[in-house]
Amino acid sequence: MLNLTDMQTIRALANRHHFSFSKGLGQNFLIDPAVCPAIAAYGIPDADHAALEVGPGFGVLTQQLALQAKRVVSVEIDRRLEPVLAETLQDLPNASILWGDVLKLDLKQLFAEQFGDMPVAFCANLPYYITSPILMYLLESDVQFASMTVMVQKEAAERLCAEVGSRAAGAVTVAVQLRGKAEYLLDVPRESFYPSPNVDSAVIRITPHSTPLCSAEESAPLLKMVKAGFAQRRKTAMNALSSGLNCPKAILAAAFAECALAENVRFEQLDMQTLLSLSRAITARL
Ligand code: SAM
């Protein structure tokens, strides 16, 4: 198996296959030998699990996933990587590549065709330019992941794992934590990548709740409210929601009173249970 954290090997591979790194596709590849085994260990609890990866790049994480999991399917958008991956994964028969954009994948069909009854862990060093869309796409899909262990930009990791009801939280925090528990696992400095990006990274794990916090029908108005509330964080929650949802203040005042909320409370002060109650109280009055 080629050592894909060795710079000489990486340069030789790139030269051999005339590959140049694309900034636009977020191609910063991991070169710290400790990180990919750690992601695989956090993400794959036992050899009965399968793994879905997005963006294998040269295959540095794919190799570690294939050593731990029963089967690995990696989705890659950049077809220039085809000859590279054919070489780097040749000794790993349980790893295969699907070519295409992850955001256009039919996950239900992919699960049925590739994984059968296996529990599936999602593991990836995500391209930074579409971290949130990918996470939301996976979390909103109709397939269930055993867990999602992902490398993201450090600031995004902090936001995703922040407590809902604290200043560090945002709309994406609520969207993610509505569906699962988010844990901050590991800091990964910028020097751990080639080419080195301008930002540091971190590994987080999202474990879906076994019982959903709210029904599918309740989640759409809740997320709409959350986007409106966080879009104008400096205003009071009442003013932010009134303009963001185009909702009369009398309706909001009644909903705030039902939830025992002060009229000058800020949106970022509301915890998950309060957000759920407030969304129900507003929706019931519309
Ligand atoms: N896994 C490798 C590693 O850790 O070194 C590469 C990770 S690199 C940060 C992100 C990878 O995602 C690149 O290989 C890039 O081509 C791929 N990618 C970018 N956008 C994608 C998309 N929409 N669908 C699938 N793969 C994508």
GROMACS .gro file of N, CA, C and O in nm, residues 131-141 172 175-176 179 223:
model
   64
  131THR      N    1  -1.914   2.247   0.310
  131THR     CA    2  -1.932   2.168   0.434
  131THR      C    3  -2.078   2.163   0.478
  131THR      O    4  -2.134   2.055   0.496
  132SER      N    5  -2.138   2.281   0.498
  132SER     CA    6  -2.276   2.282   0.552
  132SER      C    7  -2.375   2.219   0.454
  132SER      O    8  -2.457   2.136   0.496
  133PRO      N    9  -2.370   2.253   0.323
  133PRO     CA   10  -2.464   2.185   0.231
  133PRO      C   11  -2.450   2.033   0.236
  133PRO      O   12  -2.552   1.963   0.234
  134ILE      N   13  -2.327   1.981   0.245
  134ILE     CA   14  -2.311   1.835   0.247
  134ILE      C   15  -2.371   1.778   0.377
  134ILE      O   16  -2.448   1.681   0.374
  135LEU      N   17  -2.339   1.840   0.489
  135LEU     CA   18  -2.393   1.787   0.616
  135LEU      C   19  -2.545   1.792   0.616
  135LEU      O   20  -2.610   1.695   0.656
  136MET      N   21  -2.602   1.902   0.569
  136MET     CA   22  -2.748   1.913   0.569
  136MET      C   23  -2.809   1.812   0.471
  136MET      O   24  -2.912   1.752   0.500
  137TYR      N   25  -2.744   1.793   0.358
  137TYR     CA   26  -2.795   1.697   0.259
  137TYR      C   27  -2.800   1.556   0.320
  137TYR      O   28  -2.898   1.483   0.304
  138LEU      N   29  -2.695   1.521   0.392
  138LEU     CA   30  -2.688   1.387   0.451
  138LEU      C   31  -2.789   1.374   0.565
  138LEU      O   32  -2.857   1.272   0.578
  139LEU      N   33  -2.797   1.479   0.647
  139LEU     CA   34  -2.887   1.471   0.763
  139LEU      C   35  -3.034   1.475   0.723
  139LEU      O   36  -3.119   1.421   0.792
  140GLU      N   37  -3.063   1.540   0.612
  140GLU     CA   38  -3.203   1.551   0.569
  140GLU      C   39  -3.245   1.437   0.476
  140GLU      O   40  -3.360   1.429   0.436
  141SER      N   41  -3.150   1.351   0.441
  141SER     CA   42  -3.183   1.242   0.349
  141SER      C   43  -3.266   1.137   0.422
  141SER      O   44  -3.278   1.139   0.544
  172VAL      N   45  -2.703   2.672   1.161
  172VAL     CA   46  -2.657   2.537   1.126
  172VAL      C   47  -2.641   2.450   1.252
  172VAL      O   48  -2.661   2.328   1.247
  175ALA      N   49  -2.982   2.322   1.317
  175ALA     CA   50  -3.020   2.226   1.212
  175ALA      C   51  -2.953   2.091   1.235
  175ALA      O   52  -3.015   1.986   1.221
  176VAL      N   53  -2.826   2.094   1.274
  176VAL     CA   54  -2.752   1.969   1.296
  176VAL      C   55  -2.795   1.903   1.426
  176VAL      O   56  -2.823   1.783   1.431
  179ARG      N   57  -3.100   1.692   1.471
  179ARG     CA   58  -3.095   1.554   1.421
  179ARG      C   59  -2.994   1.467   1.494
  179ARG      O   60  -3.003   1.345   1.489
  223LEU      N   61  -3.698   2.533   1.137
  223LEU     CA   62  -3.575   2.578   1.071
  223LEU      C   63  -3.596   2.713   1.003
  223LEU      O   64  -3.504   2.795   0.998
   0.00000   0.00000   0.00000
